[in-house]
Coordinates of C-alpha atoms in Angstrom, one line a residue:
Chain A
X1 CA 0.0 0.0 0.0
X2 CA 1.2 3.4 -0.9
X3 CA 1.0 6.2 1.7
X4 CA 1.0 10.0 1.3
X5 CA 4.3 11.6 1.0
X6 CA 5.3 14.6 3.2
X7 CA 5.2 16.8 0.2
X8 CA 1.7 15.8 -0.5
X9 CA 0.7 16.5 3.1
X10 CA 2.2 20.0 2.8
X11 CA 0.3 20.5 -0.4
X12 CA -2.9 19.5 1.3
X13 CA -2.2 21.8 4.2
X14 CA -1.8 24.7 1.8
X15 CA -4.9 23.7 0.0
X16 CA -6.9 23.6 3.2
X17 CA -6.1 27.3 3.8
X18 CA -6.3 28.5 0.3
X19 CA -9.1 26.6 -1.4
X20 CA -11.7 28.7 -3.1
X21 CA -14.9 28.5 -1.1
X22 CA -17.8 30.9 -1.4
X23 CA -18.5 32.8 1.7
X24 CA -22.1 32.0 1.5
X25 CA -25.1 33.7 3.0
X26 CA -24.6 36.4 5.6
X27 CA -26.3 35.0 8.7
X28 CA -25.5 37.9 11.1
X29 CA -29.1 38.6 11.9
X30 CA -29.6 35.0 13.0
X31 CA -26.4 35.2 15.1
X32 CA -27.5 38.5 16.7
X33 CA -30.9 37.2 17.5
X34 CA -29.5 34.0 19.0
X35 CA -27.0 35.9 21.1
X36 CA -29.6 38.3 22.4
X37 CA -32.0 35.5 23.4
X38 CA -29.3 33.3 24.9
X39 CA -28.8 33.2 28.7
X40 CA -25.2 34.0 28.0
X41 CA -26.2 37.5 26.9
X42 CA -27.1 38.3 30.5
X43 CA -24.4 40.6 31.7
X44 CA -23.8 39.5 35.2
X45 CA -24.9 36.6 37.2
X46 CA -26.0 37.7 40.6
X47 CA -25.1 35.7 43.6
X48 CA -27.9 33.5 45.1
X49 CA -30.2 35.9 46.9
X50 CA -29.4 35.9 50.6
X51 CA -31.2 39.3 50.6
X52 CA -34.2 37.7 49.0
X53 CA -34.4 35.0 51.8
X54 CA -33.7 37.7 54.4
X55 CA -36.7 39.7 53.3
X56 CA -38.9 36.7 54.0
X57 CA -37.4 35.9 57.3
X58 CA -37.7 39.5 58.5
X59 CA -41.3 39.6 57.5
X60 CA -42.0 36.3 59.2
X61 CA -40.3 37.4 62.4
X62 CA -42.0 40.8 62.4
X63 CA -45.4 39.0 62.2
X64 CA -44.5 36.5 65.0
X65 CA -43.0 39.1 67.4
X66 CA -45.8 41.5 66.6
X67 CA -48.3 38.9 67.7
X68 CA -46.3 38.0 70.8
X69 CA -45.9 41.6 71.8
X70 CA -49.6 42.4 71.4
X71 CA -50.5 39.4 73.5
X72 CA -47.9 39.8 76.2
X73 CA -50.5 41.0 78.8
X74 CA -52.8 38.0 78.4
X75 CA -52.8 36.2 81.7
X76 CA -55.6 33.8 81.2
X77 CA -55.8 31.1 78.6
X78 CA -57.8 28.1 77.9
X79 CA -56.8 25.0 79.8
X80 CA -58.9 22.4 78.2
X81 CA -56.4 21.8 75.4
X82 CA -53.5 20.9 77.6
X83 CA -55.3 19.7 80.7
X84 CA -53.4 16.5 80.7
X85 CA -50.1 18.3 81.3
X86 CA -51.2 19.6 84.7
X87 CA -50.6 16.4 86.5
X88 CA -48.6 18.1 89.2
X89 CA -51.7 19.8 90.5
X90 CA -54.3 18.3 92.9
X91 CA -57.5 17.7 91.0
X92 CA -60.9 17.0 92.6
X93 CA -62.3 14.4 90.4
X94 CA -66.0 14.5 91.3
X95 CA -67.2 17.9 90.5
X96 CA -70.7 17.1 91.7
X97 CA -69.5 16.7 95.3
X98 CA -69.8 19.7 97.4
X99 CA -66.4 21.3 97.7
X100 CA -65.3 23.0 100.8
X101 CA -63.1 26.0 100.0
X102 CA -60.5 25.0 102.4
X103 CA -60.1 21.7 100.7
X104 CA -59.5 23.4 97.4
X105 CA -57.3 26.3 98.5
X106 CA -55.1 25.8 101.5
X107 CA -54.9 28.8 103.7
X108 CA -52.2 30.5 101.9
X109 CA -51.9 34.2 101.0
X110 CA -51.9 35.2 97.5
X111 CA -52.2 38.5 95.7
X112 CA -53.1 39.5 92.3
X113 CA -51.0 42.0 90.5
X114 CA -52.2 44.5 88.0
X115 CA -52.2 42.2 85.1
X116 CA -54.2 39.7 87.1
X117 CA -51.4 37.3 87.5
X118 CA -51.4 35.4 90.8
X119 CA -48.2 35.8 92.7
X120 CA -46.7 35.4 96.1
X121 CA -47.7 31.8 96.3
X122 CA -45.4 29.5 98.1
X123 CA -43.3 27.5 95.7
X124 CA -44.6 24.3 97.0
X125 CA -48.2 25.4 96.6
X126 CA -49.9 23.0 94.3
X127 CA -53.6 23.0 94.2
X128 CA -56.5 23.1 91.9
X129 CA -59.8 24.8 92.4
X130 CA -61.6 22.0 90.7
X131 CA -61.5 20.0 87.6
X132 CA -61.2 22.3 84.7
X133 CA -60.1 25.2 86.9
X134 CA -56.6 25.6 88.2
X135 CA -54.4 28.2 89.5
X136 CA -50.8 27.6 88.7
X137 CA -48.1 28.8 91.0
X138 CA -46.2 31.8 89.6
X139 CA -42.8 30.1 89.8
X140 CA -44.0 27.9 86.9
X141 CA -44.2 31.1 84.9
X142 CA -47.6 30.2 83.6
X143 CA -50.8 32.0 84.0
X144 CA -54.0 31.5 85.7
X145 CA -55.9 29.1 83.5
X146 CA -59.6 28.9 84.0
X147 CA -62.4 27.5 81.8
X148 CA -66.1 28.0 82.3
X149 CA -67.7 30.4 84.8
X150 CA -66.6 30.9 88.3
X151 CA -68.3 32.6 91.1
X152 CA -66.3 34.2 93.8
X153 CA -68.0 35.2 96.9
X154 CA -66.7 37.3 99.7
X155 CA -64.0 38.5 97.5
X156 CA -63.4 41.4 99.8
X157 CA -62.4 41.5 103.4
X158 CA -65.7 42.8 104.7
X159 CA -67.4 39.7 103.4
X160 CA -70.3 41.7 102.1
X161 CA -69.9 41.5 98.4
X162 CA -70.7 38.7 96.1
X163 CA -69.4 38.7 92.6
X164 CA -70.0 36.6 89.6
X165 CA -67.1 36.3 87.2
X166 CA -67.1 34.7 83.9
X167 CA -64.2 33.3 82.1
X168 CA -64.3 36.2 79.6
X169 CA -64.1 38.6 82.5
X170 CA -61.0 36.8 83.8
X171 CA -59.4 37.0 80.4
X172 CA -59.3 40.7 80.6
X173 CA -56.0 41.9 81.9
X174 CA -56.3 43.6 85.3
X175 CA -59.9 42.5 85.8
X176 CA -59.5 41.0 89.2
X177 CA -57.6 44.0 90.4
X178 CA -60.3 46.2 89.2
X179 CA -63.0 44.4 91.3
X180 CA -61.0 44.2 94.5
X181 CA -59.1 46.8 96.4
X182 CA -55.8 47.8 95.0
X183 CA -53.9 46.1 97.7
X184 CA -56.3 43.4 98.4
X185 CA -54.9 40.1 99.7
X186 CA -57.0 37.3 98.5
X187 CA -56.8 34.6 101.1
X188 CA -57.9 31.0 100.6
X189 CA -61.0 31.3 102.8
X190 CA -62.1 34.3 100.9
X191 CA -62.6 32.2 97.8
X192 CA -65.5 30.0 97.2
X193 CA -66.4 28.0 94.3
X194 CA -70.0 27.7 93.5
X195 CA -70.6 24.1 92.7
X196 CA -73.5 24.8 90.5
X197 CA -71.4 26.8 88.1
X198 CA -68.7 24.3 87.6
X199 CA -69.0 23.1 84.1
X200 CA -68.8 19.4 83.4
X201 CA -66.6 18.3 80.6
X202 CA -68.6 17.0 77.7
X203 CA -67.6 13.7 76.3
X204 CA -67.0 15.2 72.9
X205 CA -64.5 17.6 74.3
X206 CA -61.8 14.9 74.6
X207 CA -61.9 14.8 70.8
X208 CA -61.8 18.5 70.4
X209 CA -59.9 19.5 67.3
X210 CA -56.8 21.2 68.6
X211 CA -54.0 22.8 66.7
X212 CA -51.3 24.7 68.4
X213 CA -47.7 25.7 67.9
X214 CA -45.6 24.8 64.9
X215 CA -46.6 22.5 62.2
X216 CA -45.0 21.3 59.0
X217 CA -45.9 19.3 56.0
X218 CA -45.6 18.4 52.3
X219 CA -47.6 19.9 49.6
X220 CA -48.3 19.2 45.9
X221 CA -50.6 20.7 43.4
X222 CA -51.7 21.4 39.9
X223 CA -52.3 24.7 38.3
X224 CA -53.1 26.4 35.0
X225 CA -51.7 29.7 34.0
X226 CA -52.7 32.6 31.8
X227 CA -51.2 35.9 30.9
X228 CA -53.7 38.7 31.2
X229 CA -57.0 37.4 29.9
X230 CA -55.6 35.2 27.3
X231 CA -55.9 31.5 26.9
X232 CA -54.7 29.0 29.5
X233 CA -51.7 26.9 28.6
X234 CA -51.2 23.3 29.6
X235 CA -51.3 22.5 33.3
X236 CA -48.2 22.8 35.5
X237 CA -47.5 21.3 38.9
X238 CA -45.8 22.1 42.1
X239 CA -44.3 20.1 44.9
X240 CA -42.7 21.3 48.1
X241 CA -42.8 21.7 51.9
X242 CA -44.6 24.0 54.1
X243 CA -44.2 25.1 57.7
X244 CA -46.6 27.2 59.9
X245 CA -47.2 28.6 63.3
X246 CA -50.5 29.0 65.0
X247 CA -50.8 32.5 66.3
X248 CA -54.1 31.7 68.0
X249 CA -57.1 29.5 67.7
X250 CA -57.9 30.8 64.3
X251 CA -54.9 32.6 63.0
X252 CA -51.7 31.1 61.7
X253 CA -48.8 32.2 59.6
X254 CA -47.4 29.9 56.9
X255 CA -44.4 29.8 54.6
X256 CA -42.8 27.1 52.5
X257 CA -40.7 26.2 49.6
X258 CA -42.3 24.9 46.4
X259 CA -40.7 23.7 43.2
X260 CA -43.1 24.7 40.5
X261 CA -43.3 24.1 36.7
X262 CA -45.3 26.6 34.8
X263 CA -46.3 26.9 31.1
X264 CA -47.7 30.0 29.5
X265 CA -48.6 31.5 26.2
X266 CA -48.9 35.1 25.1
X267 CA -49.0 37.3 22.1
X268 CA -46.1 39.6 21.7
X269 CA -47.8 42.6 23.1
X270 CA -47.4 41.6 26.7
X271 CA -43.8 40.5 26.2
X272 CA -41.3 43.1 27.3
X273 CA -38.0 43.2 25.4
X274 CA -36.3 45.1 28.3
X275 CA -35.0 41.9 29.7
X276 CA -33.8 40.5 26.4
X277 CA -30.5 42.4 26.1
X278 CA -29.4 43.2 22.6
X279 CA -32.3 42.0 20.5
X280 CA -32.0 43.2 16.9
X281 CA -33.9 46.3 16.3
X282 CA -36.8 45.7 14.1
X283 CA -37.4 42.2 15.3
X284 CA -40.9 41.7 16.5
X285 CA -42.1 39.0 18.7
X286 CA -45.5 37.8 17.4
X287 CA -46.2 35.0 19.9
X288 CA -44.5 33.1 22.7
X289 CA -44.9 29.7 24.1
X290 CA -42.8 29.3 27.3
X291 CA -42.3 27.4 30.4
X292 CA -40.3 27.9 33.5
X293 CA -39.1 26.2 36.7
X294 CA -39.6 28.3 39.7
X295 CA -38.8 28.0 43.4
X296 CA -41.8 29.6 45.0
X297 CA -41.6 31.0 48.6
X298 CA -45.1 31.8 49.9
X299 CA -45.8 33.8 53.0
X300 CA -49.4 33.5 54.0
X301 CA -51.7 34.5 56.9
X302 CA -54.4 31.9 57.5
X303 CA -57.7 32.4 59.2
X304 CA -60.0 29.6 60.2
X305 CA -63.5 30.5 59.2
X306 CA -65.1 27.4 60.7
X307 CA -63.9 24.9 63.2
X308 CA -66.0 22.1 64.3
X309 CA -64.9 18.7 65.6
X310 CA -62.1 17.7 63.3
X311 CA -62.9 19.9 60.3
X312 CA -61.8 23.3 59.5
X313 CA -62.7 25.7 56.7
X314 CA -60.1 28.4 56.2
X315 CA -59.0 31.2 54.0
X316 CA -55.5 32.5 53.6
X317 CA -53.9 35.4 51.9
X318 CA -50.4 36.5 51.3
X319 CA -47.6 36.9 48.9
X320 CA -45.3 34.6 47.0
X321 CA -41.8 35.3 45.9
X322 CA -40.3 33.6 42.9
X323 CA -36.8 32.4 42.0
X324 CA -37.0 31.4 38.4
X325 CA -34.2 28.9 37.9
X326 CA -34.8 27.9 34.3
X327 CA -36.9 29.4 31.5
X328 CA -37.5 28.0 28.0
X329 CA -39.2 30.1 25.4
X330 CA -40.2 29.5 21.8
X331 CA -40.6 32.8 20.0
X332 CA -42.5 33.3 16.8
X333 CA -40.7 36.3 15.4
X334 CA -41.0 38.6 12.5
X335 CA -37.9 40.3 11.2
X336 CA -37.7 42.3 7.9
X337 CA -41.0 40.7 6.8
X338 CA -39.7 37.2 7.4
X339 CA -41.3 35.0 10.0
X340 CA -39.0 32.7 12.0
X341 CA -39.2 30.4 15.1
X342 CA -36.5 30.9 17.7
X343 CA -35.8 28.9 20.8
X344 CA -34.1 30.2 23.8
X345 CA -33.2 28.7 27.1
X346 CA -32.3 30.9 30.1
X347 CA -30.6 29.3 33.0
X348 CA -29.8 32.4 35.0
X349 CA -31.6 32.7 38.3
X350 CA -34.1 35.5 38.3
X351 CA -35.6 36.5 41.6
X352 CA -38.8 38.4 42.3
X353 CA -39.8 39.4 45.8
X354 CA -43.5 39.5 46.3
X355 CA -44.2 38.6 42.7
X356 CA -47.8 37.6 43.3
X357 CA -50.6 38.0 45.8
X358 CA -52.2 34.7 46.7
X359 CA -55.7 34.1 47.9
X360 CA -56.9 30.6 49.0
X361 CA -59.9 29.0 50.5
X362 CA -59.4 25.5 51.9
X363 CA -60.7 22.6 53.8
X364 CA -58.7 20.8 56.4
X365 CA -59.4 17.6 58.3
X366 CA -57.6 16.1 61.2
X367 CA -56.3 12.6 60.9
X368 CA -55.4 11.3 64.3
X369 CA -54.1 13.7 66.9
X370 CA -51.3 15.5 65.0
X371 CA -51.8 15.0 61.3
X372 CA -54.0 16.9 59.0
X373 CA -54.9 16.7 55.4
X374 CA -55.8 19.8 53.5
X375 CA -57.4 20.6 50.1
X376 CA -56.8 24.2 49.0
X377 CA -57.9 25.8 45.8
X378 CA -56.0 29.1 45.2
X379 CA -55.5 32.0 42.8
X380 CA -52.2 33.8 42.3
X381 CA -52.5 37.3 41.0
X382 CA -49.4 38.8 39.5
X383 CA -48.0 41.9 41.2
X384 CA -45.2 42.2 38.7
X385 CA -44.0 40.7 35.5
X386 CA -41.6 37.8 35.8
X387 CA -39.1 36.1 33.6
X388 CA -37.2 37.3 30.6
X389 CA -40.3 38.9 29.1
X390 CA -41.5 40.3 32.4
X391 CA -44.8 38.5 31.9
X392 CA -47.7 38.9 34.4
X393 CA -48.5 35.2 34.9
X394 CA -51.8 34.5 36.7
X395 CA -52.3 31.1 38.2
X396 CA -55.3 29.1 39.3
X397 CA -54.7 25.9 41.0
X398 CA -55.4 23.5 43.8
X399 CA -53.0 22.1 46.4
X400 CA -53.2 19.0 48.5
X401 CA -51.2 19.0 51.7
X402 CA -50.4 16.7 54.6
X403 CA -49.3 18.5 57.7
X404 CA -48.2 17.4 61.2
X405 CA -48.2 19.4 64.4
X406 CA -45.1 19.5 66.5
X407 CA -47.1 19.6 69.7
Chain B
X1 CA -3.5 45.3 14.4
X2 CA -4.7 47.8 17.0
X3 CA -8.0 47.6 15.1
X4 CA -8.2 43.9 15.7
X5 CA -7.5 44.5 19.4
X6 CA -10.4 46.9 19.5
X7 CA -12.6 44.4 17.9
X8 CA -11.6 41.7 20.4
X9 CA -12.1 44.1 23.3
X10 CA -15.6 45.0 21.9
X11 CA -16.5 41.4 21.5
X12 CA -15.4 40.7 25.1
X13 CA -17.8 43.4 26.1
X14 CA -20.5 41.9 23.9
X15 CA -20.8 45.0 21.7
X16 CA -22.7 44.0 18.6
X17 CA -20.9 46.5 16.4
X18 CA -17.6 44.7 17.0
X19 CA -19.2 41.3 16.9
X20 CA -20.4 42.1 13.4
X21 CA -17.0 43.3 12.4
X22 CA -15.4 40.1 13.6
X23 CA -18.0 38.0 11.9
X24 CA -17.5 39.7 8.6
X25 CA -13.7 39.4 8.9
X26 CA -13.5 35.7 9.8
X27 CA -16.6 34.2 8.3
X28 CA -14.7 33.0 5.2
X29 CA -12.0 31.5 7.3
X30 CA -14.5 29.7 9.6
X31 CA -16.4 28.4 6.6
X32 CA -13.3 26.9 5.1
X33 CA -12.4 25.2 8.4
X34 CA -15.9 23.8 8.9
X35 CA -16.4 22.7 5.2
X36 CA -13.5 20.4 5.4
X37 CA -15.3 18.5 8.1
X38 CA -18.9 18.8 7.1
X39 CA -19.8 17.4 3.7
X40 CA -22.8 19.4 2.9
X41 CA -22.3 23.1 2.3
X42 CA -25.7 24.1 3.9
X43 CA -25.0 22.2 7.0
X44 CA -21.5 23.7 7.1
X45 CA -22.9 27.2 7.0
X46 CA -25.2 26.3 9.9
X47 CA -22.3 25.0 11.9
X48 CA -20.4 28.2 11.2
X49 CA -23.4 30.2 12.6
X50 CA -23.4 27.9 15.6
X51 CA -19.7 28.4 16.0
X52 CA -19.9 32.2 16.0
X53 CA -22.8 32.2 18.5
X54 CA -20.7 30.1 20.8
X55 CA -17.7 32.2 20.2
X56 CA -19.5 35.5 21.0
X57 CA -21.1 34.0 24.1
X58 CA -17.8 32.7 25.4
X59 CA -15.7 35.6 24.3
X60 CA -14.9 36.5 27.9
X61 CA -12.9 33.3 28.0
X62 CA -10.7 34.4 25.2
X63 CA -7.3 35.4 26.6
X64 CA -4.7 37.4 24.8
X65 CA -1.2 37.6 26.2
X66 CA 1.2 40.4 25.3
X67 CA 3.5 38.1 23.5
X68 CA 0.7 36.7 21.4
X69 CA 0.0 37.7 17.8
X70 CA -3.6 38.7 18.2
X71 CA -4.6 37.5 14.8
X72 CA -3.0 34.1 15.1
X73 CA -4.3 33.7 18.6
X74 CA -7.8 34.7 17.6
X75 CA -7.8 32.5 14.5
X76 CA -6.6 29.5 16.5
X77 CA -9.3 30.0 19.1
X78 CA -12.0 30.4 16.4
X79 CA -10.7 27.4 14.6
X80 CA -10.9 25.3 17.7
X81 CA -14.5 26.4 18.3
X82 CA -15.5 25.8 14.7
X83 CA -13.9 22.3 14.7
X84 CA -15.7 21.4 18.0
X85 CA -19.0 22.5 16.6
X86 CA -18.3 20.5 13.4
X87 CA -17.5 17.4 15.4
X88 CA -20.6 17.9 17.5
X89 CA -22.7 18.1 14.3
X90 CA -21.1 15.0 12.9
X91 CA -21.7 13.2 16.1
X92 CA -25.4 14.1 16.0
X93 CA -25.5 12.5 12.6
X94 CA -23.6 9.5 13.9
X95 CA -20.9 10.1 11.4
X96 CA -23.1 8.6 8.7
X97 CA -21.6 8.5 5.2
X98 CA -22.9 11.2 2.8
X99 CA -24.1 10.6 -0.6
X100 CA -24.2 12.8 -3.7
X101 CA -21.6 15.1 -5.1
X102 CA -20.6 18.6 -4.0
X103 CA -22.4 21.2 -6.2
X104 CA -20.2 23.4 -8.2
X105 CA -21.8 26.6 -7.0
X106 CA -20.2 26.3 -3.5
X107 CA -16.8 27.1 -5.0
X108 CA -15.7 30.6 -5.5
X109 CA -15.3 31.3 -9.2
X110 CA -11.7 31.3 -10.1
X111 CA -11.0 34.0 -12.7
X112 CA -8.1 33.6 -15.0
X113 CA -5.2 34.7 -12.9
X114 CA -1.7 33.6 -12.1
X115 CA -2.8 31.1 -9.6
X116 CA -6.0 29.9 -11.1
X117 CA -4.7 26.5 -11.8
X118 CA -3.4 26.2 -8.3
X119 CA -6.8 27.1 -6.9
X120 CA -8.5 24.5 -9.0
X121 CA -6.0 21.9 -7.7
X122 CA -6.7 23.0 -4.1
X123 CA -10.4 22.7 -4.7
X124 CA -9.9 19.2 -6.1
X125 CA -7.8 18.2 -3.2
X126 CA -10.3 19.4 -0.7
X127 CA -13.0 17.6 -2.6
X128 CA -11.0 14.4 -2.3
X129 CA -10.6 14.9 1.5
X130 CA -14.3 15.4 1.7
X131 CA -14.9 12.1 -0.1
X132 CA -13.3 10.2 2.9
X133 CA -15.6 8.4 5.3
X134 CA -16.5 10.8 8.1
X135 CA -14.4 9.2 10.9
X136 CA -11.3 9.1 8.6
X137 CA -11.9 12.6 7.3
X138 CA -12.2 14.1 10.8
X139 CA -9.0 12.4 12.0
X140 CA -7.1 13.3 8.9
X141 CA -8.2 16.9 9.1
X142 CA -7.4 17.2 12.8
X143 CA -4.0 15.6 12.7
X144 CA -2.6 16.5 9.3
X145 CA -4.3 19.7 8.4
X146 CA -5.0 21.3 11.8
X147 CA -2.0 20.0 13.7
X148 CA -3.6 18.2 16.6
X149 CA -1.9 15.2 18.3
X150 CA -3.5 11.8 18.4
X151 CA -4.1 12.1 22.1
X152 CA -5.9 15.4 21.5
X153 CA -7.9 13.8 18.7
X154 CA -8.8 10.9 20.9
X155 CA -10.1 13.3 23.6
X156 CA -12.0 15.4 21.1
X157 CA -13.6 12.4 19.4
X158 CA -14.0 10.3 22.5
X159 CA -12.1 7.4 20.8
X160 CA -9.0 5.5 21.8
X161 CA -5.6 6.9 20.6
X162 CA -5.0 3.6 18.8
X163 CA -8.2 4.1 16.8
X164 CA -7.2 7.6 15.9
X165 CA -3.8 6.3 14.6
X166 CA -5.4 3.5 12.6
X167 CA -8.1 5.9 11.2
X168 CA -5.4 8.3 10.0
X169 CA -3.4 5.5 8.5
X170 CA -6.4 4.2 6.5
X171 CA -7.3 7.8 5.5
X172 CA -3.8 8.3 4.1
X173 CA -4.0 5.2 2.1
X174 CA -7.4 6.0 0.8
X175 CA -6.4 9.5 -0.1
X176 CA -3.3 8.4 -1.9
X177 CA -5.4 6.0 -4.0
X178 CA -7.9 8.7 -4.7
X179 CA -5.2 11.2 -5.7
X180 CA -3.7 8.6 -8.0
X181 CA -7.1 7.9 -9.6
X182 CA -7.6 11.7 -10.0
X183 CA -4.3 12.1 -11.7
X184 CA -5.0 9.1 -14.0
X185 CA -8.4 10.5 -14.9
X186 CA -6.9 13.8 -15.8
X187 CA -4.3 12.0 -18.0
X188 CA -7.0 10.0 -19.7
X189 CA -8.9 13.2 -20.5
X190 CA -5.8 14.6 -22.1

């Protein structure tokens, strides 16, 4: 077999540089368009948004501490929900038996401060007025916890005054102090419990639907999206985790992290070229089909409209912030009278604080003592445009969640 | 040369005016590089477009040292990008053999001049290279015409070094036979 000679190789090298080839069609416009719609055209990639997360945390803490501050003076709470925890206290089991005050309250001095908190009780003092009513020593740093109605008689020293007090009265900060003398000392034998007014626990109350403290869970859902009042595109989905805190019996604050896939469609008139970088002048976007992957961070305030047995009907409202991690668009363009399809993929993270306002109405049912299942239709209304084209994407969807209370 | 440095600087800063200048200046060079690898002219021009898009997007990775000749450095960098794009394109087509001849209209018309015959010879030689099976053609182009080592070729093509060597050897034999046939054909026509 014959091989190429070195001379021939040299000749071929020369030929490879100098051979006559037509330059061909000028495709600069296509190149310019592709550069401008490519993620690489973005000038700088910002660092992952610590500020973005910080905004949410600050907002969350402001809500939590605001609530705690507003409620710092409350000295009376419901006991029934955590009755089982007060095992250290003497409990009179049979509430129908006549109760002698001295049996209930040993002859110890106690005073009530301005906020109505019982203090100056001996550390070893452990007693309960009756089932369902208890006074907790102050060194426990808890508050008087009373359910139902109480009747105090002879509440003052002169033994002349009878006073009926309801639980709601006792909930008012400083109430007790307002009905007795400023420096009154309430002694044990001044307090009487009217047997007739002691409420009996109903059997159903043991199953009372109780939620308190923190809870967390998983959530998934389906949604459809539209830009302005145009057609809906194909459904998207989301999947994530949520966490919440009960601020009260009805109110809670929730946040979470959801990975969401959205599809959308729009005509060119809603597409802003501002985020496109150097798009060739004269190029017009006729239509756009796009999709994106978003990390969604909601911050919602939830209010329970209805709470009976193990069922709750609730509504919630709040904001959602987006981190768009990936966006794929198919553009139908017109340039110098020629229509063309262009595809672009954007992998740069784009962050939008408070991108949408969310409103939901949902139904929740308890499963066991700590678990809950939730069905929650929602609507997300855009506050600002998102993505490369700053599109105002509106979402309608439904989410199914499983949550578990920490307490 | 200062002009070229300005163009490079402008391209690094993604200024479209300079990108356009660079494209106009090196489009022909890029086409010649790619057309040696890609059989079809239309596909080759698409690959050139891809290559320039890639180059402009990655221009901030282009480094120019003081000791460098800017033009040589730029052409070498562009050539590498174009070759990579061409190999990617061939890989997408699984290196399938191409059928049909190369249309005459892809060649620049060679007017009667001092080196007209030479240009026709070059054109014929390139046509012969393009007749090689794709895997032989790529290795021959990379090693003999573009100066890459077998280990570099192996890395670029994701093949063993031994395969690169054997492909080159077979390509050379095939080429020699083709050139011989071409010469005999010319003699017969005379």
